[in-house]
Coordinates of C-alpha atoms (C1' of nucleotides) in Angstrom, one line a residue:
Chain A
X1 CA 114.3 53.4 55.4
X2 CA 112.5 57.2 56.4
X3 CA 109.8 58.4 54.7
X4 CA 112.3 60.9 52.6
X5 CA 113.6 57.9 51.2
X6 CA 110.4 56.9 49.5
X7 CA 109.0 58.8 46.8
X8 CA 105.6 60.6 47.9
X9 CA 103.4 58.2 45.7
X10 CA 104.9 55.1 45.6
X11 CA 103.7 53.5 42.3
X12 CA 100.4 55.7 42.0
X13 CA 100.1 57.1 38.8
X14 CA 99.7 60.8 38.7
X15 CA 96.1 61.6 39.0
X16 CA 94.2 63.1 35.8
X17 CA 91.3 65.0 35.1
X18 CA 89.8 66.3 31.9
X19 CA 91.1 69.9 32.8
X20 CA 94.9 69.0 32.8
X21 CA 94.0 66.8 29.4
X22 CA 92.6 69.7 27.9
X23 CA 95.6 72.0 29.5
X24 CA 98.1 69.9 27.9
X25 CA 96.1 69.4 24.5
X26 CA 95.8 73.2 24.3
X27 CA 99.6 73.7 25.0
X28 CA 100.4 71.0 22.2
X29 CA 98.7 72.7 19.8
X30 CA 99.7 76.0 20.6
X31 CA 103.2 75.0 20.0
X32 CA 102.6 72.8 16.8
X33 CA 99.1 73.4 15.5
X34 CA 96.3 70.7 15.7
X35 CA 98.4 68.3 13.8
X36 CA 100.9 68.4 17.0
X37 CA 97.8 66.6 19.1
X38 CA 97.7 63.2 19.1
X39 CA 96.4 60.9 22.1
X40 CA 100.0 59.7 22.5
X41 CA 101.5 63.0 23.1
X42 CA 99.2 64.3 25.0
X43 CA 99.1 61.4 27.5
X44 CA 103.0 61.4 27.5
X45 CA 103.0 65.1 28.5
X46 CA 101.1 63.8 32.0
X47 CA 103.0 61.1 32.4
X48 CA 100.3 58.6 31.2
X49 CA 99.5 55.7 28.4
X50 CA 97.7 56.8 25.9
X51 CA 94.8 54.5 27.2
X52 CA 94.3 56.6 30.0
X53 CA 92.7 59.1 28.4
X54 CA 89.9 56.8 27.7
X55 CA 88.5 57.3 30.9
X56 CA 88.1 61.0 30.6
X57 CA 87.1 61.3 27.0
X58 CA 85.9 58.6 24.6
X59 CA 87.1 59.7 21.3
X60 CA 89.5 62.2 20.1
X61 CA 86.9 64.6 18.4
X62 CA 85.6 64.7 22.2
X63 CA 88.9 66.4 22.9
X64 CA 88.9 68.6 20.1
X65 CA 85.1 70.1 22.2
X66 CA 86.8 70.6 25.1
X67 CA 89.5 72.5 23.9
X68 CA 87.4 74.5 21.9
X69 CA 85.0 74.8 25.0
X70 CA 88.4 75.7 27.0
X71 CA 88.9 78.8 24.5
X72 CA 85.2 79.8 24.7
X73 CA 85.8 80.4 28.4
X74 CA 88.6 83.0 27.6
X75 CA 86.5 84.6 25.4
X76 CA 83.5 84.8 28.0
X77 CA 82.9 88.7 28.3
X78 CA 83.7 89.5 32.1
X79 CA 81.1 92.2 32.7
X80 CA 77.5 92.9 31.1
X81 CA 78.1 94.9 28.1
X82 CA 76.7 98.3 27.2
X83 CA 74.4 97.9 24.4
X84 CA 73.6 94.8 22.0
X85 CA 76.2 96.3 19.3
X86 CA 78.8 96.4 22.1
X87 CA 77.9 93.2 22.9
X88 CA 78.2 91.6 19.3
X89 CA 81.3 93.8 18.6
X90 CA 83.1 92.5 21.9
X91 CA 82.3 88.8 21.1
X92 CA 83.6 89.0 17.4
X93 CA 87.1 90.9 18.6
X94 CA 87.2 88.6 21.4
X95 CA 86.6 85.5 19.2
X96 CA 89.4 87.2 17.1
X97 CA 92.1 87.7 19.7
X98 CA 91.1 84.2 20.7
X99 CA 92.3 82.8 17.4
X100 CA 95.2 85.0 17.4
X101 CA 96.6 83.2 20.6
X102 CA 95.5 79.9 19.9
X103 CA 95.8 79.7 15.9
X104 CA 94.1 76.0 15.6
X105 CA 90.8 77.6 16.8
X106 CA 90.4 78.5 13.0
X107 CA 90.4 75.1 12.0
X108 CA 87.9 74.5 14.6
X109 CA 85.6 77.2 14.8
X110 CA 82.1 76.6 13.3
X111 CA 83.5 72.9 12.6
X112 CA 81.1 71.3 15.3
X113 CA 78.4 72.6 17.3
X114 CA 79.4 74.5 20.5
X115 CA 77.6 72.7 23.1
X116 CA 79.9 72.9 25.8
X117 CA 79.4 75.0 29.2
X118 CA 81.2 77.9 28.1
X119 CA 79.9 77.7 24.6
X120 CA 76.5 77.7 26.1
X121 CA 77.5 80.7 28.1
X122 CA 78.9 82.9 25.3
X123 CA 75.4 82.0 23.2
X124 CA 73.6 83.0 26.5
X125 CA 75.2 86.5 27.1
X126 CA 74.9 87.5 23.6
X127 CA 71.4 86.3 23.2
X128 CA 70.7 88.0 26.5
X129 CA 72.2 91.2 25.1
X130 CA 69.6 91.4 22.5
X131 CA 67.0 90.1 24.0
X132 CA 63.6 92.1 23.5
X133 CA 65.0 94.3 20.7
X134 CA 63.1 92.7 18.3
X135 CA 61.2 89.0 18.0
X136 CA 63.1 86.0 18.6
X137 CA 63.3 85.2 15.1
X138 CA 64.7 88.5 13.8
X139 CA 67.3 88.2 17.0
X140 CA 68.8 85.0 16.2
X141 CA 69.2 86.1 12.6
X142 CA 71.1 89.1 13.9
X143 CA 73.5 86.7 16.1
X144 CA 73.9 84.3 13.3
X145 CA 74.6 86.6 11.0
X146 CA 77.2 88.2 12.9
X147 CA 78.8 85.1 14.2
X148 CA 78.8 84.1 10.0
X149 CA 81.0 86.9 9.5
X150 CA 83.6 86.9 11.8
X151 CA 84.0 83.1 12.0
X152 CA 84.7 83.3 8.3
X153 CA 86.8 86.5 8.5
X154 CA 88.9 85.0 11.4
X155 CA 89.3 81.7 9.2
X156 CA 90.8 83.8 6.4
X157 CA 92.7 85.8 8.4
X158 CA 94.4 82.7 10.0
X159 CA 94.8 81.1 6.8
X160 CA 96.8 84.2 5.3
X161 CA 98.9 84.5 8.4
X162 CA 99.8 80.7 7.8
X163 CA 100.4 81.2 4.2
X164 CA 102.5 84.4 4.7
X165 CA 104.6 82.5 7.2
X166 CA 105.3 79.6 4.8
X167 CA 106.6 81.6 2.0
X168 CA 109.3 83.4 4.0
X169 CA 108.4 87.0 2.1
X170 CA 107.7 89.9 3.8
X171 CA 104.1 91.0 4.4
X172 CA 104.0 93.6 1.9
X173 CA 105.6 91.6 -0.3
X174 CA 103.3 88.9 -0.1
X175 CA 100.3 91.2 -0.4
X176 CA 101.3 92.1 -3.7
X177 CA 102.6 89.1 -5.2
X178 CA 101.2 86.1 -3.5
X179 CA 104.1 84.2 -4.5
X180 CA 105.7 83.4 -7.8
X181 CA 103.1 81.4 -8.7
X182 CA 100.3 84.0 -8.8
X183 CA 102.6 86.6 -10.1
X184 CA 102.8 84.1 -13.3
X185 CA 99.1 83.8 -13.6
X186 CA 98.6 87.7 -13.1
X187 CA 101.2 88.2 -16.1
X188 CA 99.3 86.6 -18.4
X189 CA 96.3 88.9 -18.4
X190 CA 93.7 86.3 -18.2
X191 CA 92.9 88.4 -14.3
X192 CA 92.7 91.7 -15.2
X193 CA 90.6 93.2 -12.1
X194 CA 92.4 90.6 -10.1
X195 CA 95.3 92.0 -11.4
X196 CA 94.3 95.6 -10.8
X197 CA 93.3 94.8 -7.1
X198 CA 96.3 93.5 -6.3
X199 CA 98.5 96.0 -7.7
X200 CA 96.5 99.3 -6.4
X201 CA 95.3 98.0 -3.5
X202 CA 97.0 99.3 -0.3
X203 CA 97.9 97.1 2.6
X204 CA 95.5 97.3 5.3
X205 CA 96.2 95.9 8.7
X206 CA 94.2 92.9 9.2
X207 CA 92.6 94.2 12.6
X208 CA 91.4 97.0 11.0
X209 CA 90.4 95.3 7.8
X210 CA 88.2 92.9 10.3
X211 CA 86.8 95.9 12.4
X212 CA 85.8 97.6 9.3
X213 CA 83.7 94.9 7.7
X214 CA 82.2 93.8 11.4
X215 CA 81.1 97.7 11.5
X216 CA 79.5 97.1 8.0
X217 CA 77.6 94.3 9.3
X218 CA 76.3 95.4 12.4
X219 CA 74.9 98.7 10.7
X220 CA 72.9 96.3 8.6
X221 CA 71.6 94.4 11.8
X222 CA 71.0 97.8 13.4
X223 CA 68.9 98.5 10.5
X224 CA 66.8 95.4 11.0
X225 CA 66.6 95.8 14.8
X226 CA 64.9 99.2 14.5
Chain B
X1 CA 98.7 34.5 -31.4
X2 CA 96.6 37.4 -33.3
X3 CA 95.8 40.6 -31.7
X4 CA 92.4 39.6 -30.5
X5 CA 94.3 37.3 -28.3
X6 CA 96.2 39.9 -26.8
X7 CA 94.4 42.4 -24.1
X8 CA 94.6 45.7 -25.6
X9 CA 97.2 47.2 -23.2
X10 CA 99.5 44.0 -22.3
X11 CA 100.9 45.2 -18.7
X12 CA 100.7 48.6 -19.4
X13 CA 99.3 50.4 -16.4
X14 CA 96.0 52.8 -16.7
X15 CA 97.2 56.4 -17.7
X16 CA 96.7 59.0 -15.5
X17 CA 96.3 62.7 -15.1
X18 CA 95.3 65.1 -12.4
X19 CA 91.9 65.2 -13.6
X20 CA 91.5 61.5 -13.2
X21 CA 93.1 61.4 -9.8
X22 CA 91.0 64.7 -8.6
X23 CA 87.8 62.9 -10.0
X24 CA 88.5 60.0 -7.9
X25 CA 89.1 61.8 -4.7
X26 CA 86.0 63.8 -4.9
X27 CA 84.1 61.0 -5.7
X28 CA 85.4 59.3 -2.3
X29 CA 84.9 62.4 -0.5
X30 CA 81.4 63.0 -1.5
X31 CA 80.2 59.3 -0.6
X32 CA 82.3 59.2 2.8
X33 CA 83.6 62.5 3.4
X34 CA 87.1 64.1 3.4
X35 CA 88.2 61.2 5.9
X36 CA 87.0 58.9 3.0
X37 CA 90.1 60.2 1.1
X38 CA 93.2 58.5 1.3
X39 CA 95.9 58.4 -1.3
X40 CA 95.6 54.4 -1.0
X41 CA 91.9 54.6 -1.7
X42 CA 92.3 57.3 -4.5
X43 CA 94.9 55.4 -5.9
X44 CA 93.2 51.9 -5.9
X45 CA 89.9 53.5 -7.4
X46 CA 92.5 53.9 -10.4
X47 CA 94.1 50.6 -10.1
X48 CA 97.4 52.1 -9.2
X49 CA 99.7 51.7 -6.6
X50 CA 99.7 54.5 -4.1
X51 CA 103.3 55.8 -4.7
X52 CA 101.8 56.4 -8.1
X53 CA 100.1 59.8 -7.2
X54 CA 103.3 61.3 -6.4
X55 CA 104.1 61.6 -9.8
X56 CA 100.9 64.4 -10.0
X57 CA 100.7 65.7 -6.7
X58 CA 103.6 66.0 -4.0
X59 CA 101.5 66.0 -0.8
X60 CA 97.9 65.1 0.5
X61 CA 97.4 68.8 0.7
X62 CA 98.1 69.2 -2.9
X63 CA 95.4 66.8 -3.3
X64 CA 92.9 68.9 -1.3
X65 CA 93.7 72.3 -3.1
X66 CA 93.0 70.5 -6.3
X67 CA 89.5 69.3 -5.2
X68 CA 88.5 72.5 -3.9
X69 CA 89.5 74.1 -7.4
X70 CA 87.7 71.5 -9.1
X71 CA 84.4 72.6 -7.2
X72 CA 85.3 76.2 -7.8
X73 CA 84.7 75.3 -11.8
X74 CA 81.0 74.2 -10.8
X75 CA 80.8 77.8 -9.0
X76 CA 82.1 79.9 -11.9
X77 CA 79.3 82.0 -13.1
X78 CA 78.4 80.9 -17.0
X79 CA 77.4 84.6 -18.1
X80 CA 78.1 88.0 -17.1
X81 CA 75.9 89.0 -14.0
X82 CA 73.5 92.0 -14.0
X83 CA 75.0 94.1 -11.9
X84 CA 77.2 93.8 -8.5
X85 CA 74.6 92.8 -6.0
X86 CA 73.6 89.7 -8.4
X87 CA 77.1 88.7 -8.8
X88 CA 77.9 88.7 -5.1
X89 CA 74.6 86.9 -4.7
X90 CA 75.3 84.0 -7.2
X91 CA 78.5 83.7 -5.9
X92 CA 77.2 83.3 -2.3
X93 CA 74.2 80.8 -3.4
X94 CA 76.6 78.8 -6.1
X95 CA 79.0 78.7 -3.4
X96 CA 76.5 77.2 -1.0
X97 CA 74.9 74.9 -3.2
X98 CA 78.4 73.2 -4.1
X99 CA 79.0 72.6 -0.6
X100 CA 75.8 71.1 -0.2
X101 CA 76.6 68.5 -3.4
X102 CA 79.7 68.1 -1.5
X103 CA 79.7 68.6 2.2
X104 CA 83.5 68.4 2.3
X105 CA 83.7 71.4 0.7
X106 CA 82.8 73.2 4.4
X107 CA 85.9 71.7 5.9
X108 CA 88.0 73.2 3.2
X109 CA 86.5 76.3 2.7
X110 CA 88.6 79.1 3.7
X111 CA 91.1 76.9 5.3
X112 CA 93.8 77.1 1.9
X113 CA 94.4 80.0 -0.1
X114 CA 92.4 79.6 -3.4
X115 CA 95.2 79.8 -5.7
X116 CA 93.9 77.5 -8.4
X117 CA 92.7 78.6 -12.1
X118 CA 89.3 78.2 -11.0
X119 CA 89.8 79.9 -7.9
X120 CA 91.5 82.9 -9.4
X121 CA 88.8 83.0 -12.2
X122 CA 86.0 83.3 -9.6
X123 CA 88.0 86.2 -8.0
X124 CA 88.1 87.9 -11.2
X125 CA 84.8 87.8 -12.3
X126 CA 83.7 88.7 -8.9
X127 CA 86.0 91.6 -8.9
X128 CA 85.4 92.6 -12.2
X129 CA 81.8 92.8 -11.4
X130 CA 82.5 95.4 -9.0
X131 CA 85.2 97.2 -10.8
X132 CA 84.6 100.9 -10.9
X133 CA 81.8 101.1 -8.2
X134 CA 84.5 102.6 -5.8
X135 CA 87.8 102.7 -4.9
X136 CA 89.9 99.6 -4.9
X137 CA 90.3 99.3 -1.2
X138 CA 86.6 99.7 -0.4
X139 CA 85.9 97.0 -3.1
X140 CA 88.0 94.5 -1.8
X141 CA 86.7 95.3 1.6
X142 CA 83.1 94.6 -0.1
X143 CA 84.1 91.3 -1.4
X144 CA 85.9 90.1 1.4
X145 CA 83.2 90.7 3.8
X146 CA 80.3 89.2 2.0
X147 CA 82.8 86.1 1.3
X148 CA 83.3 86.0 5.2
X149 CA 79.7 85.9 5.7
X150 CA 78.7 83.2 3.3
X151 CA 81.8 81.2 4.0
X152 CA 80.9 80.8 7.8
X153 CA 77.4 80.5 7.2
X154 CA 77.9 77.7 4.7
X155 CA 80.4 76.1 7.8
X156 CA 77.7 76.4 10.2
X157 CA 74.9 75.3 8.1
X158 CA 76.7 72.3 7.2
X159 CA 77.8 71.7 10.5
X160 CA 74.3 71.5 12.0
X161 CA 73.2 69.2 9.0
X162 CA 75.6 66.6 10.1
X163 CA 74.7 67.1 13.9
X164 CA 71.1 66.4 12.8
X165 CA 71.7 63.8 10.4
X166 CA 74.1 62.0 13.6
X167 CA 71.0 62.2 16.2
X168 CA 68.3 60.3 14.2
X169 CA 66.2 63.2 15.6
X170 CA 64.1 65.2 13.1
X171 CA 64.9 68.4 12.0
X172 CA 62.4 70.1 14.1
X173 CA 62.9 67.9 16.9
X174 CA 66.5 68.7 16.9
X175 CA 66.0 72.2 16.6
X176 CA 64.0 72.3 19.8
X177 CA 65.7 70.4 21.9
X178 CA 69.6 69.9 20.4
X179 CA 69.6 66.6 21.9
X180 CA 69.5 65.3 25.7
X181 CA 72.7 67.4 26.8
X182 CA 71.3 70.2 25.6
X183 CA 67.8 69.7 26.8
X184 CA 69.3 69.2 30.1
X185 CA 71.3 72.2 30.3
X186 CA 68.5 74.3 29.6
X187 CA 66.4 72.9 31.9
X188 CA 69.3 73.8 34.6
X189 CA 67.9 77.6 34.2
X190 CA 71.4 78.9 33.7
X191 CA 70.6 79.7 30.1
X192 CA 67.0 81.8 30.2
X193 CA 67.4 83.6 26.8
X194 CA 69.3 80.9 25.2
X195 CA 66.0 78.7 26.4
X196 CA 63.8 81.0 25.3
X197 CA 65.4 81.3 21.8
X198 CA 65.6 77.5 21.4
X199 CA 61.9 77.3 22.8
X200 CA 60.0 80.3 20.8
X201 CA 61.9 80.3 17.8
X202 CA 59.9 79.1 14.7
X203 CA 61.8 76.6 12.6
X204 CA 63.5 78.9 9.7
X205 CA 64.4 77.2 6.5
X206 CA 68.3 77.1 6.0
X207 CA 68.4 78.6 2.7
X208 CA 66.1 81.4 3.7
X209 CA 68.1 82.1 6.7
X210 CA 71.3 82.1 4.3
X211 CA 69.4 84.5 2.0
X212 CA 68.2 86.8 4.4
X213 CA 71.4 87.2 6.2
X214 CA 73.3 87.6 2.6
X215 CA 70.8 90.2 1.6
X216 CA 71.2 92.1 5.1
X217 CA 75.2 92.1 4.2
X218 CA 74.4 93.3 0.7
X219 CA 72.5 96.0 1.9
X220 CA 75.4 97.1 4.2
X221 CA 78.0 96.9 1.0
X222 CA 75.5 98.7 -0.6
X223 CA 75.8 101.6 1.6
X224 CA 79.2 102.1 1.0
X225 CA 79.5 101.4 -2.5
X226 CA 76.5 103.7 -3.4
Chain C
dT1 C1' 118.2 39.2 -32.4
dA2 C1' 120.6 40.1 -27.8
dC3 C1' 121.8 43.7 -24.8
dG4 C1' 122.1 47.4 -21.6
dG5 C1' 120.6 51.4 -19.9
dC6 C1' 116.7 53.9 -18.4
dG7 C1' 112.5 55.5 -16.6
dA8 C1' 108.4 54.6 -14.2
dA9 C1' 105.6 51.8 -11.4
dA10 C1' 105.5 48.5 -7.8
dA11 C1' 106.8 46.4 -3.3
dT12 C1' 108.7 47.4 0.8
dA13 C1' 109.6 49.8 4.6
dC14 C1' 108.9 53.6 8.5
dA15 C1' 107.2 56.0 11.8
dG16 C1' 103.2 57.5 13.2
dT17 C1' 97.7 57.3 13.8
dG18 C1' 93.3 56.2 16.8
dT19 C1' 91.1 53.0 19.2
dA20 C1' 89.7 47.6 21.1
dT21 C1' 91.5 44.2 23.8
dC22 C1' 93.6 42.0 27.4
dG23 C1' 96.5 40.8 31.2
dA24 C1' 98.4 42.3 35.5
dC25 C1' 98.5 44.8 39.4
dA26 C1' 97.5 47.7 43.4
dT27 C1' 93.8 48.7 46.6
dG28 C1' 89.6 48.2 49.3
dA29 C1' 86.2 44.7 51.3
dG30 C1' 85.4 40.3 54.0
Chain D
dC1 C1' 95.2 37.1 54.8
dT2 C1' 92.5 36.4 50.7
dC3 C1' 89.4 37.5 47.2
dA4 C1' 87.1 40.4 44.3
dT5 C1' 87.4 44.7 41.4
dG6 C1' 88.5 48.3 38.8
dT7 C1' 91.7 50.8 37.1
dC8 C1' 96.4 51.2 34.1
dG9 C1' 99.6 49.8 31.2
dA10 C1' 101.3 46.7 27.4
dT11 C1' 100.2 45.0 23.6
dA12 C1' 97.8 44.3 18.9
dC13 C1' 95.5 46.0 14.7
dA14 C1' 94.4 48.2 11.1
dC15 C1' 95.1 52.4 8.8
dT16 C1' 97.6 56.8 7.4
dG17 C1' 101.2 59.5 4.5
dT18 C1' 105.3 59.2 2.6
dA19 C1' 110.6 57.6 1.6
dT20 C1' 113.4 54.2 -0.5
dT21 C1' 114.5 50.1 -2.6
dT22 C1' 113.4 46.8 -5.8
dT23 C1' 111.3 45.1 -10.2
dC24 C1' 110.1 45.5 -15.0
dG25 C1' 108.9 46.6 -19.7
dC26 C1' 110.3 49.4 -23.4
dC27 C1' 113.7 51.5 -26.5
dG28 C1' 117.8 52.8 -28.9
dT29 C1' 122.0 50.3 -30.2
dA30 C1' 125.3 46.7 -31.7

DNA sequence: TACGGCGAAAATACAGTGTATCGACATGAG
DNA sequence: CTCATGTCGATACACTGTATTTTCGCCGTA
């Protein structure tokens, strides 16, 4: 019996670490949404028993926190931004792009404090970009206001994306009708302003709409930063 | 055996309707969060078997949609608002107050399209208040931007509220330290701007912070409408 | 009054979940 | 070579959403 006959690691289980676990969970979530992430499935993907994971996380929410922090690593800007406005803008767009890559992020964003290393690093980079432009409280308010905007906007965008996908309707068709139920509701005449908005509104690209609202908010912030 | 000996409804199960079901679900969620809402528990609270509910809803998400729409009924403004700004402001504050009464709303807000009668009525009232102030697209952008802001802000506020509650720390204590982990992280010196913000920032009342950010966003909207 | 048939409610069943507990076993120390 | 240790897997439990089957009370008819 030579070495070649023996498997490389006789009965040794595959080594595990948080990185591998989180990567498996992210992969599952990317494929089937957050609902597809179960400890059993994550473990199975790593050729391990479910209980094995509890050596690295102590609860499922821990895993979600780690997943979010992993995405923050993708968001973290590489180089120092030109100015505060560029910093906030790129944070917003970066988060949005991350959410389009990992739609489940929309379900988690803002749902728990982001205290992981990458989340903190993003906060640090953002605050650093605004440092000294105003008193600390004003700077905080600025960051929080912009964050609130893009968090909410991303959530809505992903929600609508899913709704469109659920009904087989084309995007513009959906935009105009939003399914039979809303069509019927609008036909009752009880919602004239809404009907007008749906009927007369031109279809606007999601990214452009996101960007426009963002610039408005940035303008508002600029007015306070002086 | 007279009528008096017989119970009023011999073996007849209690009558059910959506309103009762949703009320029970809301009560459960108010007490123990969304996680405390299970079809079995909702049914039990109505002295019914779990399967009974499927005559009124066809999935658990349906129930969530109905719960959200029930809250929109609380948010729906009574009288016609003075101007567009007042309309958007009161929508934002009304939603926030609703979320403070029903914290689970923060988990659902923005997570599904609000197509129920009350949700549509809120949209209608909001759009009506802005009708004619600008072209339809601009009005839509305004409403969506403000909604994105307050949705995100509410979610963050509730999230922080829960985090504070989870650690037994007092509010100001939390504000300054955010638990041992963050304290340790800040002590590493890797997050100077963040450390400064946490250390020098004065504690700001949540409602005031919400209101301030909202006024900024409303200013930005005003600049485009006017 | 007796009897079917029917519709609704209940019971049961199933596949899956997060997590606690316990038993076995491979590995390192003596 | 033996024994302690600590890690991993199997098992177990209480619970979930939902499909399917069973039961049963009521109503119209004979």
